[in-house]
mmCIF file of C-alpha atoms (C1' of nucleotides) in Angstrom:
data_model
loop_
_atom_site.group_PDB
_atom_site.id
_atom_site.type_symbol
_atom_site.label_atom_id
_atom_site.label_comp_id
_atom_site.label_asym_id
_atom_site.label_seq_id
_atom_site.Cartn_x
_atom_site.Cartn_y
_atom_site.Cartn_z
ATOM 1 C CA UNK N 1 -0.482 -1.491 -0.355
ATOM 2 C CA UNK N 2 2.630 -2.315 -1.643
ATOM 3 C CA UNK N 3 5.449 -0.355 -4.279
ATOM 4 C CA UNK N 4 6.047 -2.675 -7.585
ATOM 5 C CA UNK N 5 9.168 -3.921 -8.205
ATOM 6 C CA UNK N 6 9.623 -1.227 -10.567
ATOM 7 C CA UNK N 7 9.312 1.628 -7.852
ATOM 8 C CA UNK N 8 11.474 -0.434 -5.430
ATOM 9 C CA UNK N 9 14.397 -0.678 -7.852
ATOM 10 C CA UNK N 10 13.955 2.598 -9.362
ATOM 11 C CA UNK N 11 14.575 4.559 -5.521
ATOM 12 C CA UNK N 12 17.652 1.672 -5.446
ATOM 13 C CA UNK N 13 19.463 2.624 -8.391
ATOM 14 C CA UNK N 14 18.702 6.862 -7.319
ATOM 15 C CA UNK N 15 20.924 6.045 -4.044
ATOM 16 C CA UNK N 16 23.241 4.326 -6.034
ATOM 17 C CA UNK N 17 23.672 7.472 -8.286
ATOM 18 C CA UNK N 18 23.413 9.743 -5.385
ATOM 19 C CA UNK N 19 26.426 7.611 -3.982
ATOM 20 C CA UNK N 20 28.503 8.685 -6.592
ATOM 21 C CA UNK N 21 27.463 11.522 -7.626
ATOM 22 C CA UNK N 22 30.884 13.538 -8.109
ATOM 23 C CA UNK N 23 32.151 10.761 -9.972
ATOM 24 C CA UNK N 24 30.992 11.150 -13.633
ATOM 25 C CA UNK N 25 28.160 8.961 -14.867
ATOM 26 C CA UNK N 26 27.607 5.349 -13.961
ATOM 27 C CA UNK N 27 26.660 2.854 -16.660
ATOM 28 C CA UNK N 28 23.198 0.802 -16.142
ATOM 29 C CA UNK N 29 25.603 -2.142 -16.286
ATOM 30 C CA UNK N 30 27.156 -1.500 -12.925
ATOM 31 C CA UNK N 31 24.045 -0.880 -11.007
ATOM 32 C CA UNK N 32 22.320 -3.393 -12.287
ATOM 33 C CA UNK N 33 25.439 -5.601 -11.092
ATOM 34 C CA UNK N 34 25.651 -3.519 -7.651
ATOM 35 C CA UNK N 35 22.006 -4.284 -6.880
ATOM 36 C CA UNK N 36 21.645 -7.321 -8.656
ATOM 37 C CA UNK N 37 18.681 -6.379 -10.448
ATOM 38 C CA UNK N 38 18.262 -7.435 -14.070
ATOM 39 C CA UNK N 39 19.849 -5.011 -16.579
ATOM 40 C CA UNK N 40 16.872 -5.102 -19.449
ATOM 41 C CA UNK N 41 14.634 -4.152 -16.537
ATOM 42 C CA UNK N 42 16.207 -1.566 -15.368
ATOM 43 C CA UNK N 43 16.500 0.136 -19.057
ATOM 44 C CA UNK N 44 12.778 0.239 -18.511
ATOM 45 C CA UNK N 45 13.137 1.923 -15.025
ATOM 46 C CA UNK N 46 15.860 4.483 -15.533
ATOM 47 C CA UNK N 47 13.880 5.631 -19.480
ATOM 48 C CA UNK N 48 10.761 7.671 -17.360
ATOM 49 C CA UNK N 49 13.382 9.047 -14.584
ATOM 50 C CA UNK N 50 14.824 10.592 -17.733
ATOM 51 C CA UNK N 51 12.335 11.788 -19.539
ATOM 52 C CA UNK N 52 11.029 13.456 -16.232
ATOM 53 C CA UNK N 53 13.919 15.409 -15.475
ATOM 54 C CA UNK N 54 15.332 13.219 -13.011
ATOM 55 C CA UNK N 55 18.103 11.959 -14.455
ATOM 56 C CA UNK N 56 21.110 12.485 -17.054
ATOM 57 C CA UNK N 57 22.526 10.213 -19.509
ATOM 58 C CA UNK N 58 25.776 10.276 -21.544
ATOM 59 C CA UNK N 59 26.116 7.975 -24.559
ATOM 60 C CA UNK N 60 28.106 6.129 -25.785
ATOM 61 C CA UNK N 61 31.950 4.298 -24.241
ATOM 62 C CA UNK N 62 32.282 6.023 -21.004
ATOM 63 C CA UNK N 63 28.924 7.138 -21.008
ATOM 64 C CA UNK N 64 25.742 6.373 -17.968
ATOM 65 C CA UNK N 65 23.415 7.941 -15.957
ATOM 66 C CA UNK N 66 24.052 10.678 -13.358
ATOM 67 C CA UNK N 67 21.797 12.846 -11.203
ATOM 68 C CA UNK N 68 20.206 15.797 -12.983
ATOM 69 C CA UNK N 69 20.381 17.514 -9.469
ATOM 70 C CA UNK N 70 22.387 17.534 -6.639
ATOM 71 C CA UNK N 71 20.922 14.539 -4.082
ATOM 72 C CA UNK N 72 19.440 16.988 -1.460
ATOM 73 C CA UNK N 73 17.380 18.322 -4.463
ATOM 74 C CA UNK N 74 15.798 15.059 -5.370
ATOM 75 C CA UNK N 75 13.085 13.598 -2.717
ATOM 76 C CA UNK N 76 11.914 10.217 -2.836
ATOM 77 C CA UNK N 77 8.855 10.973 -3.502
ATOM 78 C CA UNK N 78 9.278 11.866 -6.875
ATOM 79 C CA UNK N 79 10.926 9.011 -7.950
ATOM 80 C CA UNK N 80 8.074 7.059 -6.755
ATOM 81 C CA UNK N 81 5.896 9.157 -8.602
ATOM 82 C CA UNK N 82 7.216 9.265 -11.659
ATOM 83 C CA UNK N 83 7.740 4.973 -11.740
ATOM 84 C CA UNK N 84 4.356 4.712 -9.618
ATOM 85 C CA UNK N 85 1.850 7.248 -10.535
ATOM 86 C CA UNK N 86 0.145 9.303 -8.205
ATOM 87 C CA UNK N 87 0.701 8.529 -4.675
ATOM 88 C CA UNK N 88 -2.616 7.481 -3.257
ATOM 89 C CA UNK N 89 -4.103 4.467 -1.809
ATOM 90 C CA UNK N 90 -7.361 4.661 -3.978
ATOM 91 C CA UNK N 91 -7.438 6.513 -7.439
ATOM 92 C CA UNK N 92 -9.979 8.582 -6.548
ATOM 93 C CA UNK N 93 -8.042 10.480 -4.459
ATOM 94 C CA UNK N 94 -5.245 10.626 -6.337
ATOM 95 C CA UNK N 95 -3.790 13.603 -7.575
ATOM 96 C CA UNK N 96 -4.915 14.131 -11.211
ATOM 97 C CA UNK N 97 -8.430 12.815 -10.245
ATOM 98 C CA UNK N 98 -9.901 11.618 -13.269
ATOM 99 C CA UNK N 99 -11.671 8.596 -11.764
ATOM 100 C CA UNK N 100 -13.614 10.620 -9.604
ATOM 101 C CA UNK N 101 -16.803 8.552 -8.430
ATOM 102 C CA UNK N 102 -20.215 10.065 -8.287
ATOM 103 C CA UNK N 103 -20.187 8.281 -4.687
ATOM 104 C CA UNK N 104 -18.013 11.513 -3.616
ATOM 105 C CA UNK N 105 -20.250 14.000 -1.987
ATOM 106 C CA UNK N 106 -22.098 11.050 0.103
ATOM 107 C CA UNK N 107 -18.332 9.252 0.519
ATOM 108 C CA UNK N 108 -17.715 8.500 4.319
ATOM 109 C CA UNK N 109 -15.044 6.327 3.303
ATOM 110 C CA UNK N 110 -13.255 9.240 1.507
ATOM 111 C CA UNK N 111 -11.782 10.847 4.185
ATOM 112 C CA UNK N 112 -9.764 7.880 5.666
ATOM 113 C CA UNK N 113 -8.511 7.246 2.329
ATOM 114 C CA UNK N 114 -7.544 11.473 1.566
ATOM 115 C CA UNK N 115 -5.625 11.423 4.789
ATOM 116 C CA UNK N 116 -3.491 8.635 4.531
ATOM 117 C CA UNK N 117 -2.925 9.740 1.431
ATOM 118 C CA UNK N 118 -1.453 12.867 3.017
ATOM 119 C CA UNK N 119 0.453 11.300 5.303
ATOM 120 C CA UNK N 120 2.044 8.942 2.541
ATOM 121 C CA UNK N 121 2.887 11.945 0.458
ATOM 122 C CA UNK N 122 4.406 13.873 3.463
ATOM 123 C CA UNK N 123 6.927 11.405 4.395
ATOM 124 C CA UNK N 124 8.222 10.459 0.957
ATOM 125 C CA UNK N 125 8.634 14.087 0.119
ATOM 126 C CA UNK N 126 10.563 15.210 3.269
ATOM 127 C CA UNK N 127 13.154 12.216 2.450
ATOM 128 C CA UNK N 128 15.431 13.364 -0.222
ATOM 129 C CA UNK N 129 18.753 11.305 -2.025
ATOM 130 C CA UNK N 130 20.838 12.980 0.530
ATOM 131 C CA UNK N 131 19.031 11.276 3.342
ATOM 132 C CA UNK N 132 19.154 8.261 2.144
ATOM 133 C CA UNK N 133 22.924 8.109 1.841
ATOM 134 C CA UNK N 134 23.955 9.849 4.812
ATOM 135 C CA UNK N 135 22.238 9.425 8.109
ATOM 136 C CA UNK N 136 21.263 5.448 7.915
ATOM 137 C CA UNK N 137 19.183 5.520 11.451
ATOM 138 C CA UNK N 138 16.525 8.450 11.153
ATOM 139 C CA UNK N 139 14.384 7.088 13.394
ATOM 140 C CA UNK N 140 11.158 7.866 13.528
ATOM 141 C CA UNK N 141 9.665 11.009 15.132
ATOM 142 C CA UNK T 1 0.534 2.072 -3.880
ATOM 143 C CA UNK T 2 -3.165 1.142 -4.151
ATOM 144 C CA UNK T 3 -5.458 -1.108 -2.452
ATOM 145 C CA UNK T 4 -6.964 -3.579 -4.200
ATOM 146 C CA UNK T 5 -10.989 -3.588 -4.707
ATOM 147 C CA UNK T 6 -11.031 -6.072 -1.963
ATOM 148 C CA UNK T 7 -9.468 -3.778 0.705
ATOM 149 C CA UNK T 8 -11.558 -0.853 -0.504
ATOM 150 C CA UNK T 9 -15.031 -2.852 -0.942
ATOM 151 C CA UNK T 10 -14.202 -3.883 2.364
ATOM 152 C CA UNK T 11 -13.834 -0.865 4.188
ATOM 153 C CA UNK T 12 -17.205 0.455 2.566
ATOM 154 C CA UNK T 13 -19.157 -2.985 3.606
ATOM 155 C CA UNK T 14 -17.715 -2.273 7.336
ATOM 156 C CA UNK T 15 -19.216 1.213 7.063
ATOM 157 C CA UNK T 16 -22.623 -0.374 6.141
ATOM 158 C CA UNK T 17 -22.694 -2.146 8.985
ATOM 159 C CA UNK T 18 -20.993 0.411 11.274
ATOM 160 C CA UNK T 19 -24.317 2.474 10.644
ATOM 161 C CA UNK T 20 -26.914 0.000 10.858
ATOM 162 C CA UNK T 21 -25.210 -1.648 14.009
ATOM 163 C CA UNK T 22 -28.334 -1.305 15.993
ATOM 164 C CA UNK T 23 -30.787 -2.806 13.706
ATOM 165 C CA UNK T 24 -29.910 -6.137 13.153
ATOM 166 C CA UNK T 25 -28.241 -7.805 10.822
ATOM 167 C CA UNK T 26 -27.883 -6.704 7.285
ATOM 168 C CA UNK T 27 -28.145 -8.712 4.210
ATOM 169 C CA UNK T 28 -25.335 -8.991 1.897
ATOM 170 C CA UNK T 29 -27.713 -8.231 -0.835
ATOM 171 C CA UNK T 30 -28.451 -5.322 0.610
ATOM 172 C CA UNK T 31 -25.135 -4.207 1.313
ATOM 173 C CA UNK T 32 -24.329 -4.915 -2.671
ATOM 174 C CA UNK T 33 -26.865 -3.193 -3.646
ATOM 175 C CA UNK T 34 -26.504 0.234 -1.521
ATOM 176 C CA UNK T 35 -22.573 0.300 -2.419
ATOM 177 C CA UNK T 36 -22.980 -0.849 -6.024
ATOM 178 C CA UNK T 37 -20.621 -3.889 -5.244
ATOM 179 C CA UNK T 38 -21.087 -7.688 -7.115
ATOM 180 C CA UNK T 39 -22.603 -9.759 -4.758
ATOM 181 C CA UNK T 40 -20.756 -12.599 -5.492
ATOM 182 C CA UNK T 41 -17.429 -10.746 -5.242
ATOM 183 C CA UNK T 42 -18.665 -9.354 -1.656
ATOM 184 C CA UNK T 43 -19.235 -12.723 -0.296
ATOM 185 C CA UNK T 44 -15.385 -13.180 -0.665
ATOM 186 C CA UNK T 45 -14.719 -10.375 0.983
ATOM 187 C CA UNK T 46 -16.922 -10.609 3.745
ATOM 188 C CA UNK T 47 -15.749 -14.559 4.258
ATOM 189 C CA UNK T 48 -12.427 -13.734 5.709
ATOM 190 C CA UNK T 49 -13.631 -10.798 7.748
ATOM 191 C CA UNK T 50 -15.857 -13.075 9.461
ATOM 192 C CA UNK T 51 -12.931 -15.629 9.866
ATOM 193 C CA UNK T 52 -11.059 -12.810 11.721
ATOM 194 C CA UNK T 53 -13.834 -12.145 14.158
ATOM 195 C CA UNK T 54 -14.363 -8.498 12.982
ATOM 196 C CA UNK T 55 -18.079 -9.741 11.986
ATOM 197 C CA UNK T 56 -20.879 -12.081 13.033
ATOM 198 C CA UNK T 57 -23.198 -13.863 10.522
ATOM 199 C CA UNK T 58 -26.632 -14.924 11.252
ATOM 200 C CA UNK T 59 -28.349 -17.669 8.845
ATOM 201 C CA UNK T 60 -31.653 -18.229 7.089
ATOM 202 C CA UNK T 61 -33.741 -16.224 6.204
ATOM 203 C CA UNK T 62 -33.756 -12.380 7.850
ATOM 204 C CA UNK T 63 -30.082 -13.189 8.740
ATOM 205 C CA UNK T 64 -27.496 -11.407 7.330
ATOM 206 C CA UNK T 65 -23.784 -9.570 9.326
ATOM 207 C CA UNK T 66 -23.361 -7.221 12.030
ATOM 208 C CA UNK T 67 -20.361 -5.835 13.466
ATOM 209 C CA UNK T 68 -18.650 -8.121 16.430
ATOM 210 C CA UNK T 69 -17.876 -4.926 17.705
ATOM 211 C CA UNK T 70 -19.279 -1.548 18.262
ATOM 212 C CA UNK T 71 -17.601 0.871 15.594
ATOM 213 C CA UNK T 72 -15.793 2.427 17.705
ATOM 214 C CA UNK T 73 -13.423 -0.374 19.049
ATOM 215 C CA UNK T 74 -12.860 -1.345 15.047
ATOM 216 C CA UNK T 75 -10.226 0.213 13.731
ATOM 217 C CA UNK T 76 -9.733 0.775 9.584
ATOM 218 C CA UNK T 77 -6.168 -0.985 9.855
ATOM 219 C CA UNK T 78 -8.058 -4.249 11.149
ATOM 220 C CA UNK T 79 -9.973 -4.304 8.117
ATOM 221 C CA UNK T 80 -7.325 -3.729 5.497
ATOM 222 C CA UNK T 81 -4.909 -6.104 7.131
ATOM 223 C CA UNK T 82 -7.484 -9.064 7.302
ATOM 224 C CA UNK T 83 -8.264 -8.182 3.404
ATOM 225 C CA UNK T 84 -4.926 -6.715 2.152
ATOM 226 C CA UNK T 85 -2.020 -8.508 4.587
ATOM 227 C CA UNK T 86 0.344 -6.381 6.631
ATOM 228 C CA UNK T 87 0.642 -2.972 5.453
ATOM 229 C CA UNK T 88 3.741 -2.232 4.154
ATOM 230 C CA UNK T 89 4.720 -0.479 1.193
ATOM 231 C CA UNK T 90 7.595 -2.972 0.196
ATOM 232 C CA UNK T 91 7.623 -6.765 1.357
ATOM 233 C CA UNK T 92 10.753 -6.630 3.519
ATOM 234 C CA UNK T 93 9.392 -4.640 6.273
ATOM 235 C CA UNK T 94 6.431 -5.998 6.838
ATOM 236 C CA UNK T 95 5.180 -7.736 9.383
ATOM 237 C CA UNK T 96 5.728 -11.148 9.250
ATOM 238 C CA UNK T 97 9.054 -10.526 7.852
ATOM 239 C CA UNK T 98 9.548 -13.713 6.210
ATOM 240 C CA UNK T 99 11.327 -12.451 3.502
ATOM 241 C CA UNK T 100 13.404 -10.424 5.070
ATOM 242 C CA UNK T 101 16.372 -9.843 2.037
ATOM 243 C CA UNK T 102 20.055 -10.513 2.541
ATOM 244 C CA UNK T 103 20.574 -7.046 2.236
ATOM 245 C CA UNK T 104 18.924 -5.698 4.731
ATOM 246 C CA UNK T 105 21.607 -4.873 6.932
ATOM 247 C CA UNK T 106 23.750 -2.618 4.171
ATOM 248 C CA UNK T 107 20.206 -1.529 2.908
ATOM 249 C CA UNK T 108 20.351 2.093 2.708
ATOM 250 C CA UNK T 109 16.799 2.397 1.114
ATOM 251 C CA UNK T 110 14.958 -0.129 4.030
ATOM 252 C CA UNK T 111 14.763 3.185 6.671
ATOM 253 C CA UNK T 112 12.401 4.798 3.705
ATOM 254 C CA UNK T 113 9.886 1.907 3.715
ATOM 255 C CA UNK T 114 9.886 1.625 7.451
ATOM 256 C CA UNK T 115 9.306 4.691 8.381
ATOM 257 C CA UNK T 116 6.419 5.244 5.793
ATOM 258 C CA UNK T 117 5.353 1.993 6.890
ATOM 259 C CA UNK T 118 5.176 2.984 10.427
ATOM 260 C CA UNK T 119 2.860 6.283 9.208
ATOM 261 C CA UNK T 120 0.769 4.264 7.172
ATOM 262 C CA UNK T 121 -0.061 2.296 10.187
ATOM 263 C CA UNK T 122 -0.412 4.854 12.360
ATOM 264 C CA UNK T 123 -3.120 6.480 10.204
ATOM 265 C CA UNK T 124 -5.245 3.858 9.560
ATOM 266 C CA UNK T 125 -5.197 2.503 13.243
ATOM 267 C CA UNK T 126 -6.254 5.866 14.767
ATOM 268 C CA UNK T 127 -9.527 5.578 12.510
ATOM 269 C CA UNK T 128 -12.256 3.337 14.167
ATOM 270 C CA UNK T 129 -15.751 2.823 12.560
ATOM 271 C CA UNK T 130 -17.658 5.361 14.432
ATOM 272 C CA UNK T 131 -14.926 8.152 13.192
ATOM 273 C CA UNK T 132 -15.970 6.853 9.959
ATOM 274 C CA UNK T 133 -19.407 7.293 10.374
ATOM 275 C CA UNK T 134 -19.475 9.948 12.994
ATOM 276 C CA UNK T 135 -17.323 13.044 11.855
ATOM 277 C CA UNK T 136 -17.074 13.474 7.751
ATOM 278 C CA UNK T 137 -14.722 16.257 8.479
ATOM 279 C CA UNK T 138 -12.088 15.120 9.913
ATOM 280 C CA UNK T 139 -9.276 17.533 9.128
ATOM 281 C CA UNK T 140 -5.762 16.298 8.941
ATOM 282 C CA UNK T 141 -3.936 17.693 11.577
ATOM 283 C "C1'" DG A 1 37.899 3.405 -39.600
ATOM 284 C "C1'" DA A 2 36.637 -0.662 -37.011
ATOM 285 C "C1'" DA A 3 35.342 -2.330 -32.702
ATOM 286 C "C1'" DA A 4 33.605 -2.019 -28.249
ATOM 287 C "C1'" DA A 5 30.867 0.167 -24.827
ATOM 288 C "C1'" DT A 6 27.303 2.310 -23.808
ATOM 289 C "C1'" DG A 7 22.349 4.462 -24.085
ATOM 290 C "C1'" DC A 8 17.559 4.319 -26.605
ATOM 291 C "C1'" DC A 9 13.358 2.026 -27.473
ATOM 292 C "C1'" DG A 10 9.287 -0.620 -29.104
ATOM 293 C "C1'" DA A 11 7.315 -5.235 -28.909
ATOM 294 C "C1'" DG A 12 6.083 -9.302 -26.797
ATOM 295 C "C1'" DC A 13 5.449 -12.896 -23.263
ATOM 296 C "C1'" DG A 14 4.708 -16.106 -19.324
ATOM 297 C "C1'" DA A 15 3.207 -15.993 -14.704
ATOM 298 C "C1'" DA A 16 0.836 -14.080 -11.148
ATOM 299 C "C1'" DT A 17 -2.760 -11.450 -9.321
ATOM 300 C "C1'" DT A 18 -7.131 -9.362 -9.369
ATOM 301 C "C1'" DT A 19 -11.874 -9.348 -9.998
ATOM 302 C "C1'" DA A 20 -15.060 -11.454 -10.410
ATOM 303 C "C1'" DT A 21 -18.722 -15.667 -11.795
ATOM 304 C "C1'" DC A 22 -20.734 -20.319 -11.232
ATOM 305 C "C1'" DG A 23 -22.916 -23.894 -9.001
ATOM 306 C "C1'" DG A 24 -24.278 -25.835 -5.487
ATOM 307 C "C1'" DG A 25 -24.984 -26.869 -0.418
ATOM 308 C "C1'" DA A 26 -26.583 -25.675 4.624
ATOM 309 C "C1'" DT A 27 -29.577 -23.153 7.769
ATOM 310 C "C1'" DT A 28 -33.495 -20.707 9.343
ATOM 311 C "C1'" DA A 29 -37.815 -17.663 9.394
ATOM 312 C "C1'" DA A 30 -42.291 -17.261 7.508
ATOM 313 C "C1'" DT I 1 -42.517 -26.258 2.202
ATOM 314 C "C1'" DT I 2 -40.683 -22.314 0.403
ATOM 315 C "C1'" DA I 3 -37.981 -18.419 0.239
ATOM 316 C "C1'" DA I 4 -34.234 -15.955 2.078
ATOM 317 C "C1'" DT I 5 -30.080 -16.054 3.513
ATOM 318 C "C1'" DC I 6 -25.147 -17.576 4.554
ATOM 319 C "C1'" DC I 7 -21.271 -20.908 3.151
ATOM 320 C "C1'" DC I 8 -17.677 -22.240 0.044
ATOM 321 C "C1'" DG I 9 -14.769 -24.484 -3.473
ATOM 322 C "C1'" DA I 10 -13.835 -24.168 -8.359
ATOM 323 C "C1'" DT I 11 -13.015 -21.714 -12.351
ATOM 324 C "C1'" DA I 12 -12.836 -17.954 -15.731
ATOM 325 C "C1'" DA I 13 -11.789 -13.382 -17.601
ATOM 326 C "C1'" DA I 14 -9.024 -9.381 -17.393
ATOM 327 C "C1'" DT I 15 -5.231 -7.018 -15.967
ATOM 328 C "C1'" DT I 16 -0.772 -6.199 -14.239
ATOM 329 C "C1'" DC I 17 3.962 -7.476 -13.331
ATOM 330 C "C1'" DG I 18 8.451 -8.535 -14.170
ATOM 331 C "C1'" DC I 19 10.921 -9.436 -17.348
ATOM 332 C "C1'" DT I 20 13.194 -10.663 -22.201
ATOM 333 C "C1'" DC I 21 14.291 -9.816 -27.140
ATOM 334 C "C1'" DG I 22 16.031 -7.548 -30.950
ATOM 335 C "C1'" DG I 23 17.739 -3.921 -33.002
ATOM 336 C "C1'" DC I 24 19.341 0.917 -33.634
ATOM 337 C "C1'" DA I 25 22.151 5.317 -32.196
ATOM 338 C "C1'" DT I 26 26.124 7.456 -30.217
ATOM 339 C "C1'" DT I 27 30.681 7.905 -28.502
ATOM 340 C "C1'" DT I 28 35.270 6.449 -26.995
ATOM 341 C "C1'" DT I 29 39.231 3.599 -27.815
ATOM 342 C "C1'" DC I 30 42.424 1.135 -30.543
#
DNA sequence: GAAAATGCCGAGCGAATTTATCGGGATTAA
DNA sequence: TTAATCCCGATAAATTCGCTCGGCATTTTC
């Protein structure tokens, strides 16, 4: 039950852009420095939060990646779903079901699985950027 | 986010034997063959279940498991944390928090993972066995 | 216009993990 | 005694993970 490294880095480096998000782009160099992850990874991580709207990039001298929205527009759990897939604890409950098993109908263990699944979903989508960088103690409930 | 066959293959197994607690032990063969599982791959799963006292075994011929418990004091989180480990979405909040990272304290991202760690728990220790096998509707909320 | 700083991107790779399989032993009912 | 069952360590096949490499494209700076 556990986020890949990929997932765990990729919501990293989002706060880190949230952070500075008014001033100008911020090259992979310095996050990868700031978080101490390795640069050539992270070229892999930040590519898909491109390509799926996430993110902006500016080439070149002067150039990095910034924010394609403001932070309280971006929620956690899109970032995990774009690096993750689906959010779901089995795949046949998750979201573009193509592994659905013919076990389905007669399923009792479906249900457990279709709620937590809910659950997960809820939480990382009422969590945006903004969160993340502002109020440090939401506790829970 | 997924559990692994284990966790999953596990959960059904328990089911099994959730609704054949009253009539004696059941056959690993049997189980294997009603959920389409290897039965080779099932003994492994079943080995550390037993370990944690969440199921008896019973030798020789017309042996086979049955619950320790009745369903309804075995709850789903017993049975993925035996199988899975602590459930926790990224290593440094879980339970045993041995690797607890030297940045926790300045971590802005840790309050995510806890919280959703703290839901993910939640769910899956309010479902027992008999839930399971009782009421296939359960609606969330 | 050259050089430096950046992003873009496909390929590959070693290690770990997952998902089994194998081969045998121990125990018990029929 | 035989068949059915659990017990269990070892190993193998497949997959995934977490990177690394090498090179090209674009833009600013000197």
């Amino acid at each position: 039950m556990r986020l890949t490294a990929k997932g765990e880095y990729g919501v990293r480096a989002m706060t880190i852009l949230a952070l500075d998000f008014r001033t100008g782009p911020v090259p992979l160099r310095e996050i990868a420095m700031r978080e101490n992850i390795s640069y050539q990874f992270l070229e892999q991580i930040v590519l898909p939060l491109r390509r799926a709207g996430l993110i902006n990039s500016v080439r070149g001298a002067k150039g990095g990646y910034a924010l394609a929205r403001p932070p309280e527009q971006i929620k956690v759990g899109e970032i995990v779903r774009v690096l993750e897939g689906p959010i779901a604890p089995v795949g046949c409950v998750a979201d573009g079901n193509e592994e659905s098993c013919a076990r389905s109908p007669a399923c009792l263990t479906r249900g457990i699985w279709e709620k937590l699944r809910d659950r997960m979903e809820q939480v990382l989508d009422e969590i945006t950027l903004a969160d993340v960088i502002c109020v440090p103690n939401i506790k829970d409930e």
